[in-house]
Amino acid sequence: MYEEILKASTRIAGRIHTTPVQTSAAADAWAGKQLFFKCENFQKTGSFKARGALNAVLKAKDENPKLKGVVTHSSGNHGQALAWAARQAQLQCTVVVPEGSPLVKCNAIQSYGAELIYCAPNPQARAAAAEKIVSESAFLFVPPYDHHDVIAGQGTIATEFLSQVPDLDAILVPISGGGMTSGIAVAAKNIRPETKVFAVEPEGKDLQASLMAEQRLWKGEPKFLDTIADGIRLQQVGHLTFPLLCKYAESTVFSVSDEEMVSAMKFIWQRMKVVVEVSSSAGLAAAVSPRMKEVMPELKKIGVILCGGNVDIDKLPW
């Protein structure tokens, strides 16, 4: 997989932004550690998702020059990214979004030229709607996280981050399906094995139990968590991402509440002057939590992924 991440870096180079790393003395004082914020909220389409979507689309078109279009289901950020990537590759795109998705994200998807299809707000409805479109149109399905080329694209965050700050002790990554976390973990462990990669989840995901058991302990069908962080509300991680997480990420997982994420989001807006969505604030919420100091007191230099900035400014969580 690491070789695929290096190929993805070359494939998408020049089409995406090299996102900056920001620091904050106030954040360092709050956390009691040195924090380095990787600003993927400044990435194309406003989130890290552009990396994986573009890598998957460009590779698919190289392998099949006759490809006409792509389709996906997404709560917003991957949909925007795939719509943008499809336009870069001159392909058609259809995106299935659950009812109630943030309007700012839906409008952005359409602005990139994609067709928008709404479905019931659950993972099963999303998957069924996308499958129907694939069968009727022969478009290629590009899932939001459980796809090797998407994972490889997201892994380029770590190759870039560790070139900017080579001696990070750890990286905190907000997790939903696990594409970004697994990609970053694979790359980080190959570049600097001593760098620890921790997933940060909304309360109720219970990823740590599965990682420690090295088996999927979730029962029933996938579902959305009851959280305002719409970008990381999927309870179960993917079937491709899970074994990568078991092998490369830490089994310790940081769970954060909606209140903790909103507090961290306010801090990033007010003190750092950076616009992020709720999901993006999960890493900072974990970095300043008492559990971080208890579990890993020796960690000094912490990378924090600000994964996206697609927030509806007319509906702020405060």
PDB file of C-alpha atoms in Angstrom:
ATOM      1  CA  MET A   1       0.000   0.000   0.000  1.00  0.00           C
ATOM      2  CA  TYR A   2       2.842   2.434   0.741  1.00  0.00           C
ATOM      3  CA  GLU A   3       4.062   2.093  -2.850  1.00  0.00           C
ATOM      4  CA  GLU A   4       0.558   3.029  -4.017  1.00  0.00           C
ATOM      5  CA  ILE A   5       0.643   6.113  -1.773  1.00  0.00           C
ATOM      6  CA  LEU A   6       3.925   7.205  -3.390  1.00  0.00           C
ATOM      7  CA  LYS A   7       2.404   6.681  -6.848  1.00  0.00           C
ATOM      8  CA  ALA A   8      -0.639   8.696  -5.768  1.00  0.00           C
ATOM      9  CA  SER A   9       1.636  11.554  -4.689  1.00  0.00           C
ATOM     10  CA  THR A  10       3.084  11.682  -8.190  1.00  0.00           C
ATOM     11  CA  ARG A  11      -0.289  11.217  -9.899  1.00  0.00           C
ATOM     12  CA  ILE A  12      -2.065  14.096  -8.142  1.00  0.00           C
ATOM     13  CA  ALA A  13       0.917  16.444  -7.895  1.00  0.00           C
ATOM     14  CA  GLY A  14       0.230  19.865  -9.373  1.00  0.00           C
ATOM     15  CA  ARG A  15      -3.550  19.398  -9.209  1.00  0.00           C
ATOM     16  CA  ILE A  16      -4.016  19.707  -5.448  1.00  0.00           C
ATOM     17  CA  HIS A  17      -2.717  22.158  -2.864  1.00  0.00           C
ATOM     18  CA  THR A  18       0.264  21.527  -0.628  1.00  0.00           C
ATOM     19  CA  THR A  19      -1.619  22.508   2.489  1.00  0.00           C
ATOM     20  CA  PRO A  20       0.088  24.601   5.163  1.00  0.00           C
ATOM     21  CA  VAL A  21       0.946  23.624   8.716  1.00  0.00           C
ATOM     22  CA  GLN A  22      -0.078  26.147  11.359  1.00  0.00           C
ATOM     23  CA  THR A  23       0.883  26.460  15.006  1.00  0.00           C
ATOM     24  CA  SER A  24      -0.725  28.277  17.915  1.00  0.00           C
ATOM     25  CA  ALA A  25       0.951  29.249  21.199  1.00  0.00           C
ATOM     26  CA  ALA A  26      -2.486  29.369  22.792  1.00  0.00           C
ATOM     27  CA  ALA A  27      -3.293  25.839  21.601  1.00  0.00           C
ATOM     28  CA  ASP A  28       0.069  24.601  22.877  1.00  0.00           C
ATOM     29  CA  ALA A  29      -0.652  26.111  26.290  1.00  0.00           C
ATOM     30  CA  TRP A  30      -4.122  24.516  26.374  1.00  0.00           C
ATOM     31  CA  ALA A  31      -2.786  21.077  25.437  1.00  0.00           C
ATOM     32  CA  GLY A  32       0.501  21.234  27.306  1.00  0.00           C
ATOM     33  CA  LYS A  33       2.177  19.978  24.114  1.00  0.00           C
ATOM     34  CA  GLN A  34       3.444  21.329  20.797  1.00  0.00           C
ATOM     35  CA  LEU A  35       0.632  21.067  18.265  1.00  0.00           C
ATOM     36  CA  PHE A  36       1.035  21.242  14.504  1.00  0.00           C
ATOM     37  CA  PHE A  37      -2.178  21.708  12.539  1.00  0.00           C
ATOM     38  CA  LYS A  38      -2.272  20.248   9.015  1.00  0.00           C
ATOM     39  CA  CYS A  39      -4.799  22.487   7.287  1.00  0.00           C
ATOM     40  CA  GLU A  40      -6.633  20.213   4.878  1.00  0.00           C
ATOM     41  CA  ASN A  41      -9.550  22.626   5.222  1.00  0.00           C
ATOM     42  CA  PHE A  42      -7.552  24.704   2.704  1.00  0.00           C
ATOM     43  CA  GLN A  43      -7.425  21.800   0.250  1.00  0.00           C
ATOM     44  CA  LYS A  44      -9.272  21.807  -3.070  1.00  0.00           C
ATOM     45  CA  THR A  45     -13.035  21.507  -2.427  1.00  0.00           C
ATOM     46  CA  GLY A  46     -12.428  22.403   1.219  1.00  0.00           C
ATOM     47  CA  SER A  47     -11.358  19.002   2.552  1.00  0.00           C
ATOM     48  CA  PHE A  48      -8.791  16.218   2.366  1.00  0.00           C
ATOM     49  CA  LYS A  49     -11.216  14.197   0.265  1.00  0.00           C
ATOM     50  CA  ALA A  50      -9.908  15.800  -2.932  1.00  0.00           C
ATOM     51  CA  ARG A  51      -6.741  13.731  -2.643  1.00  0.00           C
ATOM     52  CA  GLY A  52      -8.377  10.311  -2.652  1.00  0.00           C
ATOM     53  CA  ALA A  53     -11.077  11.198  -5.156  1.00  0.00           C
ATOM     54  CA  LEU A  54      -8.616  12.634  -7.654  1.00  0.00           C
ATOM     55  CA  ASN A  55      -6.220   9.713  -7.336  1.00  0.00           C
ATOM     56  CA  ALA A  56      -9.033   7.205  -7.894  1.00  0.00           C
ATOM     57  CA  VAL A  57     -10.493   9.092 -10.859  1.00  0.00           C
ATOM     58  CA  LEU A  58      -7.199   9.717 -12.654  1.00  0.00           C
ATOM     59  CA  LYS A  59      -6.090   6.121 -12.202  1.00  0.00           C
ATOM     60  CA  ALA A  60      -9.458   4.789 -13.397  1.00  0.00           C
ATOM     61  CA  LYS A  61      -9.381   6.953 -16.517  1.00  0.00           C
ATOM     62  CA  ASP A  62      -5.829   5.857 -17.291  1.00  0.00           C
ATOM     63  CA  GLU A  63      -6.945   2.230 -17.050  1.00  0.00           C
ATOM     64  CA  ASN A  64     -10.169   2.807 -19.020  1.00  0.00           C
ATOM     65  CA  PRO A  65      -9.994   5.777 -21.420  1.00  0.00           C
ATOM     66  CA  LYS A  66     -13.618   5.074 -22.458  1.00  0.00           C
ATOM     67  CA  LEU A  67     -14.942   5.634 -18.938  1.00  0.00           C
ATOM     68  CA  LYS A  68     -17.916   8.009 -19.105  1.00  0.00           C
ATOM     69  CA  GLY A  69     -18.618   8.865 -15.504  1.00  0.00           C
ATOM     70  CA  VAL A  70     -18.382   8.143 -11.800  1.00  0.00           C
ATOM     71  CA  VAL A  71     -20.883   7.857  -8.982  1.00  0.00           C
ATOM     72  CA  THR A  72     -20.677   7.833  -5.196  1.00  0.00           C
ATOM     73  CA  HIS A  73     -22.668   8.297  -2.012  1.00  0.00           C
ATOM     74  CA  SER A  74     -21.493  10.886   0.481  1.00  0.00           C
ATOM     75  CA  SER A  75     -22.579  13.093   3.350  1.00  0.00           C
ATOM     76  CA  GLY A  76     -20.954  15.950   1.492  1.00  0.00           C
ATOM     77  CA  ASN A  77     -17.177  16.251   1.415  1.00  0.00           C
ATOM     78  CA  HIS A  78     -16.402  13.175  -0.686  1.00  0.00           C
ATOM     79  CA  GLY A  79     -19.258  14.111  -2.994  1.00  0.00           C
ATOM     80  CA  GLN A  80     -17.750  17.538  -3.559  1.00  0.00           C
ATOM     81  CA  ALA A  81     -14.325  16.031  -4.076  1.00  0.00           C
ATOM     82  CA  LEU A  82     -15.503  13.429  -6.588  1.00  0.00           C
ATOM     83  CA  ALA A  83     -17.527  16.010  -8.496  1.00  0.00           C
ATOM     84  CA  TRP A  84     -14.442  18.232  -8.722  1.00  0.00           C
ATOM     85  CA  ALA A  85     -12.165  15.317  -9.661  1.00  0.00           C
ATOM     86  CA  ALA A  86     -14.586  14.173 -12.365  1.00  0.00           C
ATOM     87  CA  ARG A  87     -14.579  17.654 -13.860  1.00  0.00           C
ATOM     88  CA  GLN A  88     -10.764  17.613 -13.831  1.00  0.00           C
ATOM     89  CA  ALA A  89     -10.869  14.359 -15.793  1.00  0.00           C
ATOM     90  CA  GLN A  90     -13.764  15.495 -18.032  1.00  0.00           C
ATOM     91  CA  LEU A  91     -16.117  12.810 -16.722  1.00  0.00           C
ATOM     92  CA  GLN A  92     -19.760  12.911 -15.705  1.00  0.00           C
ATOM     93  CA  CYS A  93     -20.583  12.524 -12.010  1.00  0.00           C
ATOM     94  CA  THR A  94     -23.615  11.633  -9.876  1.00  0.00           C
ATOM     95  CA  VAL A  95     -23.614  11.936  -6.093  1.00  0.00           C
ATOM     96  CA  VAL A  96     -26.128  10.353  -3.707  1.00  0.00           C
ATOM     97  CA  VAL A  97     -26.526  12.344  -0.476  1.00  0.00           C
ATOM     98  CA  PRO A  98     -28.679  11.609   2.573  1.00  0.00           C
ATOM     99  CA  GLU A  99     -31.597  13.921   3.232  1.00  0.00           C
ATOM    100  CA  GLY A 100     -30.596  16.586   5.718  1.00  0.00           C
ATOM    101  CA  SER A 101     -27.032  16.940   4.455  1.00  0.00           C
ATOM    102  CA  PRO A 102     -25.599  20.457   4.921  1.00  0.00           C
ATOM    103  CA  LEU A 103     -26.876  22.734   2.167  1.00  0.00           C
ATOM    104  CA  VAL A 104     -23.453  24.309   1.712  1.00  0.00           C
ATOM    105  CA  LYS A 105     -22.030  20.923   0.746  1.00  0.00           C
ATOM    106  CA  CYS A 106     -24.932  20.023  -1.570  1.00  0.00           C
ATOM    107  CA  ASN A 107     -24.690  23.356  -3.367  1.00  0.00           C
ATOM    108  CA  ALA A 108     -20.961  22.883  -3.812  1.00  0.00           C
ATOM    109  CA  ILE A 109     -21.453  19.402  -5.312  1.00  0.00           C
ATOM    110  CA  GLN A 110     -23.805  20.859  -7.911  1.00  0.00           C
ATOM    111  CA  SER A 111     -21.473  23.790  -8.576  1.00  0.00           C
ATOM    112  CA  TYR A 112     -18.838  21.325  -9.785  1.00  0.00           C
ATOM    113  CA  GLY A 113     -21.303  20.026 -12.359  1.00  0.00           C
ATOM    114  CA  ALA A 114     -22.481  16.822 -10.683  1.00  0.00           C
ATOM    115  CA  GLU A 115     -26.042  15.515 -10.545  1.00  0.00           C
ATOM    116  CA  LEU A 116     -27.402  15.317  -7.002  1.00  0.00           C
ATOM    117  CA  ILE A 117     -29.678  12.464  -5.856  1.00  0.00           C
ATOM    118  CA  TYR A 118     -31.217  12.451  -2.354  1.00  0.00           C
ATOM    119  CA  CYS A 119     -31.895   9.308  -0.335  1.00  0.00           C
ATOM    120  CA  ALA A 120     -33.054   8.320   3.137  1.00  0.00           C
ATOM    121  CA  PRO A 121     -30.513   9.239   5.848  1.00  0.00           C
ATOM    122  CA  ASN A 122     -28.995   5.822   6.483  1.00  0.00           C
ATOM    123  CA  PRO A 123     -26.038   3.888   5.005  1.00  0.00           C
ATOM    124  CA  GLN A 124     -28.208   1.191   3.432  1.00  0.00           C
ATOM    125  CA  ALA A 125     -30.257   3.704   1.433  1.00  0.00           C
ATOM    126  CA  ARG A 126     -27.095   5.433   0.246  1.00  0.00           C
ATOM    127  CA  ALA A 127     -25.567   2.202  -0.989  1.00  0.00           C
ATOM    128  CA  ALA A 128     -28.775   1.037  -2.689  1.00  0.00           C
ATOM    129  CA  ALA A 129     -29.251   4.321  -4.541  1.00  0.00           C
ATOM    130  CA  ALA A 130     -25.651   4.328  -5.751  1.00  0.00           C
ATOM    131  CA  GLU A 131     -25.910   0.701  -6.929  1.00  0.00           C
ATOM    132  CA  LYS A 132     -29.034   1.555  -8.922  1.00  0.00           C
ATOM    133  CA  ILE A 133     -27.266   4.408 -10.694  1.00  0.00           C
ATOM    134  CA  VAL A 134     -24.258   2.195 -11.505  1.00  0.00           C
ATOM    135  CA  SER A 135     -26.506  -0.484 -13.017  1.00  0.00           C
ATOM    136  CA  GLU A 136     -28.415   2.036 -15.128  1.00  0.00           C
ATOM    137  CA  SER A 137     -25.524   4.215 -16.288  1.00  0.00           C
ATOM    138  CA  ALA A 138     -22.427   1.958 -16.259  1.00  0.00           C
ATOM    139  CA  PHE A 139     -20.644   4.689 -14.288  1.00  0.00           C
ATOM    140  CA  LEU A 140     -17.768   3.629 -12.041  1.00  0.00           C
ATOM    141  CA  PHE A 141     -18.573   3.562  -8.331  1.00  0.00           C
ATOM    142  CA  VAL A 142     -15.944   5.383  -6.234  1.00  0.00           C
ATOM    143  CA  PRO A 143     -16.748   4.845  -2.543  1.00  0.00           C
ATOM    144  CA  PRO A 144     -15.904   7.530   0.009  1.00  0.00           C
ATOM    145  CA  TYR A 145     -13.358   5.487   1.970  1.00  0.00           C
ATOM    146  CA  ASP A 146     -13.324   1.725   1.350  1.00  0.00           C
ATOM    147  CA  HIS A 147     -11.274   1.759  -1.864  1.00  0.00           C
ATOM    148  CA  HIS A 148      -7.536   1.184  -2.252  1.00  0.00           C
ATOM    149  CA  ASP A 149      -7.006   4.147  -4.587  1.00  0.00           C
ATOM    150  CA  VAL A 150      -8.976   6.460  -2.286  1.00  0.00           C
ATOM    151  CA  ILE A 151      -6.961   5.257   0.716  1.00  0.00           C
ATOM    152  CA  ALA A 152      -3.711   5.778  -1.200  1.00  0.00           C
ATOM    153  CA  GLY A 153      -4.716   9.315  -2.089  1.00  0.00           C
ATOM    154  CA  GLN A 154      -5.507  10.147   1.524  1.00  0.00           C
ATOM    155  CA  GLY A 155      -2.147   8.711   2.557  1.00  0.00           C
ATOM    156  CA  THR A 156      -0.434  11.567   0.714  1.00  0.00           C
ATOM    157  CA  ILE A 157      -1.439  13.780   3.651  1.00  0.00           C
ATOM    158  CA  ALA A 158       1.165  11.987   5.762  1.00  0.00           C
ATOM    159  CA  THR A 159       3.934  12.042   3.155  1.00  0.00           C
ATOM    160  CA  GLU A 160       3.430  15.795   2.890  1.00  0.00           C
ATOM    161  CA  PHE A 161       2.975  16.404   6.627  1.00  0.00           C
ATOM    162  CA  LEU A 162       6.111  14.481   7.624  1.00  0.00           C
ATOM    163  CA  SER A 163       8.147  16.383   5.053  1.00  0.00           C
ATOM    164  CA  GLN A 164       6.980  19.599   6.724  1.00  0.00           C
ATOM    165  CA  VAL A 165       7.371  18.404  10.342  1.00  0.00           C
ATOM    166  CA  PRO A 166       9.638  15.325  10.203  1.00  0.00           C
ATOM    167  CA  ASP A 167       9.786  14.511  13.919  1.00  0.00           C
ATOM    168  CA  LEU A 168       6.151  14.265  14.958  1.00  0.00           C
ATOM    169  CA  ASP A 169       5.570  11.967  17.914  1.00  0.00           C
ATOM    170  CA  ALA A 170       1.940  11.374  16.960  1.00  0.00           C
ATOM    171  CA  ILE A 171      -0.809  12.354  14.534  1.00  0.00           C
ATOM    172  CA  LEU A 172      -4.455  12.706  15.611  1.00  0.00           C
ATOM    173  CA  VAL A 173      -6.913  11.918  12.820  1.00  0.00           C
ATOM    174  CA  PRO A 174     -10.729  12.302  12.877  1.00  0.00           C
ATOM    175  CA  ILE A 175     -12.236   9.018  11.716  1.00  0.00           C
ATOM    176  CA  SER A 176     -15.427   7.982   9.966  1.00  0.00           C
ATOM    177  CA  GLY A 177     -14.998   5.127   7.480  1.00  0.00           C
ATOM    178  CA  GLY A 178     -11.248   5.114   8.033  1.00  0.00           C
ATOM    179  CA  GLY A 179      -9.864   5.979   4.601  1.00  0.00           C
ATOM    180  CA  MET A 180      -7.853   8.967   5.816  1.00  0.00           C
ATOM    181  CA  THR A 181      -6.739   7.370   9.086  1.00  0.00           C
ATOM    182  CA  SER A 182      -5.599   4.131   7.469  1.00  0.00           C
ATOM    183  CA  GLY A 183      -3.821   5.942   4.633  1.00  0.00           C
ATOM    184  CA  ILE A 184      -2.010   8.247   7.050  1.00  0.00           C
ATOM    185  CA  ALA A 185      -1.103   5.319   9.320  1.00  0.00           C
ATOM    186  CA  VAL A 186       0.381   3.283   6.454  1.00  0.00           C
ATOM    187  CA  ALA A 187       2.454   6.212   5.213  1.00  0.00           C
ATOM    188  CA  ALA A 188       3.588   7.370   8.638  1.00  0.00           C
ATOM    189  CA  LYS A 189       4.737   3.927   9.741  1.00  0.00           C
ATOM    190  CA  ASN A 190       6.779   3.544   6.557  1.00  0.00           C
ATOM    191  CA  ILE A 191       8.314   7.021   6.781  1.00  0.00           C
ATOM    192  CA  ARG A 192       8.864   7.272  10.546  1.00  0.00           C
ATOM    193  CA  PRO A 193       7.904   4.103  12.437  1.00  0.00           C
ATOM    194  CA  GLU A 194       8.052   5.799  15.840  1.00  0.00           C
ATOM    195  CA  THR A 195       5.278   8.231  14.889  1.00  0.00           C
ATOM    196  CA  LYS A 196       2.023   7.030  16.425  1.00  0.00           C
ATOM    197  CA  VAL A 197      -1.252   7.502  14.548  1.00  0.00           C
ATOM    198  CA  PHE A 198      -4.393   7.777  16.692  1.00  0.00           C
ATOM    199  CA  ALA A 199      -7.986   7.755  15.478  1.00  0.00           C
ATOM    200  CA  VAL A 200     -10.335  10.313  17.035  1.00  0.00           C
ATOM    201  CA  GLU A 201     -14.001   9.311  17.005  1.00  0.00           C
ATOM    202  CA  PRO A 202     -17.344  10.744  18.110  1.00  0.00           C
ATOM    203  CA  GLU A 203     -18.798   9.095  21.185  1.00  0.00           C
ATOM    204  CA  GLY A 204     -20.635   5.857  20.398  1.00  0.00           C
ATOM    205  CA  LYS A 205     -18.380   4.538  17.643  1.00  0.00           C
ATOM    206  CA  ASP A 206     -16.501   2.178  19.999  1.00  0.00           C
ATOM    207  CA  LEU A 207     -13.660   1.567  17.555  1.00  0.00           C
ATOM    208  CA  GLN A 208     -11.102   0.815  20.253  1.00  0.00           C
ATOM    209  CA  ALA A 209     -12.757  -2.441  21.312  1.00  0.00           C
ATOM    210  CA  SER A 210     -12.629  -3.765  17.742  1.00  0.00           C
ATOM    211  CA  LEU A 211      -9.016  -2.671  17.222  1.00  0.00           C
ATOM    212  CA  MET A 212      -7.880  -4.280  20.455  1.00  0.00           C
ATOM    213  CA  ALA A 213      -9.701  -7.508  19.575  1.00  0.00           C
ATOM    214  CA  GLU A 214      -8.512  -7.247  15.943  1.00  0.00           C
ATOM    215  CA  GLN A 215     -12.008  -8.166  14.823  1.00  0.00           C
ATOM    216  CA  ARG A 216     -15.127  -6.227  13.950  1.00  0.00           C
ATOM    217  CA  LEU A 217     -17.320  -6.221  17.058  1.00  0.00           C
ATOM    218  CA  TRP A 218     -20.116  -4.009  15.738  1.00  0.00           C
ATOM    219  CA  LYS A 219     -23.514  -5.715  15.585  1.00  0.00           C
ATOM    220  CA  GLY A 220     -26.162  -5.208  12.936  1.00  0.00           C
ATOM    221  CA  GLU A 221     -26.170  -3.022   9.871  1.00  0.00           C
ATOM    222  CA  PRO A 222     -23.988   0.096   9.599  1.00  0.00           C
ATOM    223  CA  LYS A 223     -25.613   3.182  11.051  1.00  0.00           C
ATOM    224  CA  PHE A 224     -25.049   6.875  11.592  1.00  0.00           C
ATOM    225  CA  LEU A 225     -24.105   8.096  15.055  1.00  0.00           C
ATOM    226  CA  ASP A 226     -26.101  10.796  16.792  1.00  0.00           C
ATOM    227  CA  THR A 227     -23.523  13.573  16.457  1.00  0.00           C
ATOM    228  CA  ILE A 228     -23.438  17.068  15.000  1.00  0.00           C
ATOM    229  CA  ALA A 229     -20.120  16.187  13.336  1.00  0.00           C
ATOM    230  CA  ASP A 230     -21.734  15.081  10.066  1.00  0.00           C
ATOM    231  CA  GLY A 231     -18.381  14.301   8.426  1.00  0.00           C
ATOM    232  CA  ILE A 232     -17.519  11.557  10.939  1.00  0.00           C
ATOM    233  CA  ARG A 233     -20.888  10.122  11.902  1.00  0.00           C
ATOM    234  CA  LEU A 234     -20.518   6.635  10.382  1.00  0.00           C
ATOM    235  CA  GLN A 235     -20.319   4.068  13.165  1.00  0.00           C
ATOM    236  CA  GLN A 236     -18.438   1.246  11.436  1.00  0.00           C
ATOM    237  CA  VAL A 237     -15.164   1.612   9.556  1.00  0.00           C
ATOM    238  CA  GLY A 238     -14.702  -0.043   6.184  1.00  0.00           C
ATOM    239  CA  HIS A 239     -13.805  -3.651   5.461  1.00  0.00           C
ATOM    240  CA  LEU A 240     -10.636  -2.592   3.615  1.00  0.00           C
ATOM    241  CA  THR A 241      -9.658   0.082   6.094  1.00  0.00           C
ATOM    242  CA  PHE A 242     -10.143  -2.021   9.241  1.00  0.00           C
ATOM    243  CA  PRO A 243      -7.202  -4.441   8.758  1.00  0.00           C
ATOM    244  CA  LEU A 244      -4.955  -1.505   7.858  1.00  0.00           C
ATOM    245  CA  LEU A 245      -6.000   0.261  11.049  1.00  0.00           C
ATOM    246  CA  CYS A 246      -5.298  -2.880  13.070  1.00  0.00           C
ATOM    247  CA  LYS A 247      -1.820  -3.198  11.562  1.00  0.00           C
ATOM    248  CA  TYR A 248      -0.650   0.414  11.368  1.00  0.00           C
ATOM    249  CA  ALA A 249      -2.700   2.624  13.721  1.00  0.00           C
ATOM    250  CA  GLU A 250      -2.644   2.613  17.515  1.00  0.00           C
ATOM    251  CA  SER A 251      -5.288   0.504  19.219  1.00  0.00           C
ATOM    252  CA  THR A 252      -5.922   3.381  21.628  1.00  0.00           C
ATOM    253  CA  VAL A 253      -8.750   5.539  20.269  1.00  0.00           C
ATOM    254  CA  PHE A 254      -9.799   8.944  21.571  1.00  0.00           C
ATOM    255  CA  SER A 255     -13.556   9.480  21.860  1.00  0.00           C
ATOM    256  CA  VAL A 256     -14.798  13.062  22.004  1.00  0.00           C
ATOM    257  CA  SER A 257     -18.247  14.489  22.690  1.00  0.00           C
ATOM    258  CA  ASP A 258     -20.157  17.005  20.608  1.00  0.00           C
ATOM    259  CA  GLU A 259     -19.564  19.563  23.354  1.00  0.00           C
ATOM    260  CA  GLU A 260     -15.806  18.982  23.272  1.00  0.00           C
ATOM    261  CA  MET A 261     -15.705  19.302  19.493  1.00  0.00           C
ATOM    262  CA  VAL A 262     -17.731  22.519  19.531  1.00  0.00           C
ATOM    263  CA  SER A 263     -15.433  23.965  22.193  1.00  0.00           C
ATOM    264  CA  ALA A 264     -12.395  23.086  20.081  1.00  0.00           C
ATOM    265  CA  MET A 265     -14.072  24.434  16.949  1.00  0.00           C
ATOM    266  CA  LYS A 266     -14.737  27.767  18.673  1.00  0.00           C
ATOM    267  CA  PHE A 267     -11.110  27.935  19.727  1.00  0.00           C
ATOM    268  CA  ILE A 268      -9.848  27.318  16.190  1.00  0.00           C
ATOM    269  CA  TRP A 269     -12.155  29.994  14.787  1.00  0.00           C
ATOM    270  CA  GLN A 270     -11.521  32.587  17.499  1.00  0.00           C
ATOM    271  CA  ARG A 271      -7.861  32.105  18.410  1.00  0.00           C
ATOM    272  CA  MET A 272      -6.372  30.667  15.220  1.00  0.00           C
ATOM    273  CA  LYS A 273      -8.631  32.568  12.792  1.00  0.00           C
ATOM    274  CA  VAL A 274      -9.230  29.385  10.782  1.00  0.00           C
ATOM    275  CA  VAL A 275     -12.638  28.244   9.515  1.00  0.00           C
ATOM    276  CA  VAL A 276     -13.213  24.535  10.156  1.00  0.00           C
ATOM    277  CA  GLU A 277     -16.262  22.304  10.354  1.00  0.00           C
ATOM    278  CA  VAL A 278     -17.142  20.388  13.514  1.00  0.00           C
ATOM    279  CA  SER A 279     -15.463  17.168  12.341  1.00  0.00           C
ATOM    280  CA  SER A 280     -12.184  19.048  11.901  1.00  0.00           C
ATOM    281  CA  SER A 281     -12.081  20.022  15.551  1.00  0.00           C
ATOM    282  CA  ALA A 282     -12.046  16.431  16.821  1.00  0.00           C
ATOM    283  CA  GLY A 283      -8.253  16.232  16.802  1.00  0.00           C
ATOM    284  CA  LEU A 284      -7.813  19.332  18.932  1.00  0.00           C
ATOM    285  CA  ALA A 285     -10.545  18.118  21.288  1.00  0.00           C
ATOM    286  CA  ALA A 286      -8.524  14.921  21.783  1.00  0.00           C
ATOM    287  CA  ALA A 287      -5.211  16.763  22.148  1.00  0.00           C
ATOM    288  CA  VAL A 288      -6.486  18.854  25.062  1.00  0.00           C
ATOM    289  CA  SER A 289      -8.410  16.032  26.745  1.00  0.00           C
ATOM    290  CA  PRO A 290      -7.242  14.712  30.132  1.00  0.00           C
ATOM    291  CA  ARG A 291      -7.039  11.245  28.578  1.00  0.00           C
ATOM    292  CA  MET A 292      -4.265  12.322  26.205  1.00  0.00           C
ATOM    293  CA  LYS A 293      -2.112  13.356  29.144  1.00  0.00           C
ATOM    294  CA  GLU A 294      -2.942  10.157  31.004  1.00  0.00           C
ATOM    295  CA  VAL A 295      -2.454   7.708  28.141  1.00  0.00           C
ATOM    296  CA  MET A 296       0.560   9.223  26.397  1.00  0.00           C
ATOM    297  CA  PRO A 297       2.276  11.746  28.695  1.00  0.00           C
ATOM    298  CA  GLU A 298       5.588  11.294  26.844  1.00  0.00           C
ATOM    299  CA  LEU A 299       4.245  12.595  23.533  1.00  0.00           C
ATOM    300  CA  LYS A 300       5.453  16.142  22.936  1.00  0.00           C
ATOM    301  CA  LYS A 301       5.022  17.020  19.243  1.00  0.00           C
ATOM    302  CA  ILE A 302       1.513  16.231  18.027  1.00  0.00           C
ATOM    303  CA  GLY A 303       0.128  16.572  14.520  1.00  0.00           C
ATOM    304  CA  VAL A 304      -3.550  17.480  14.297  1.00  0.00           C
ATOM    305  CA  ILE A 305      -5.442  16.975  11.047  1.00  0.00           C
ATOM    306  CA  LEU A 306      -7.930  19.765  10.290  1.00  0.00           C
ATOM    307  CA  CYS A 307      -9.803  17.653   7.789  1.00  0.00           C
ATOM    308  CA  GLY A 308     -12.308  20.104   6.312  1.00  0.00           C
ATOM    309  CA  GLY A 309     -13.793  23.572   6.334  1.00  0.00           C
ATOM    310  CA  ASN A 310     -17.144  23.078   4.615  1.00  0.00           C
ATOM    311  CA  VAL A 311     -19.364  24.597   7.262  1.00  0.00           C
ATOM    312  CA  ASP A 312     -22.750  26.238   6.796  1.00  0.00           C
ATOM    313  CA  ILE A 313     -22.097  29.673   8.316  1.00  0.00           C
ATOM    314  CA  ASP A 314     -25.846  30.235   8.650  1.00  0.00           C
ATOM    315  CA  LYS A 315     -26.134  27.212  10.948  1.00  0.00           C
ATOM    316  CA  LEU A 316     -23.169  27.327  13.297  1.00  0.00           C
ATOM    317  CA  PRO A 317     -23.356  24.855  16.215  1.00  0.00           C
ATOM    318  CA  TRP A 318     -23.367  27.658  18.763  1.00  0.00           C
TER     319      TRP A 318
END
